[in-house]
C-alpha angles and dihedrals in degrees: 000000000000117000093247096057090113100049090045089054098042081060094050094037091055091047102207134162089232143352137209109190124170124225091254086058092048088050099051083046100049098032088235142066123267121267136203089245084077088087085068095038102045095076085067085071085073093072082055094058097256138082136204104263101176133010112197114199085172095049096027092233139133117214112211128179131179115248107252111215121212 
């Protein structure tokens, strides 16, 4: 089970087209601030039928949209 499970389910629970959360929201999500090792983690996201658009270092967001298959 990968750190960021939580965070990957709340995104598929909630079913939306796209996401902006802030930091401060994937914290309260995960139970622990974000680290740089969520550039290796977010491609697990994938596997959840979304994927990291933005990261915004400037805004703290994360910008998060679901994949959209043809």
């Amino acid at each position: 089970m990968s750190k960021y499970e939580p965070l990957w389910n709340y995104i598929k629970n909630n079913n939306k087209d796209s996401y902006k959360l802030t930091y401060d929201e994937i914290e309260n999500i995960l139970g622990f601030p974000i680290e740089h090792s969520f550039l290796t983690y977010k491609k697990e996201l994938i596997s959840y039928g979304y994927e990291v658009v933005k990261i915004s270092m400037k805004e703290k967001t994360i910008l998060f949209n679901k994949i959209i298959k043809e």
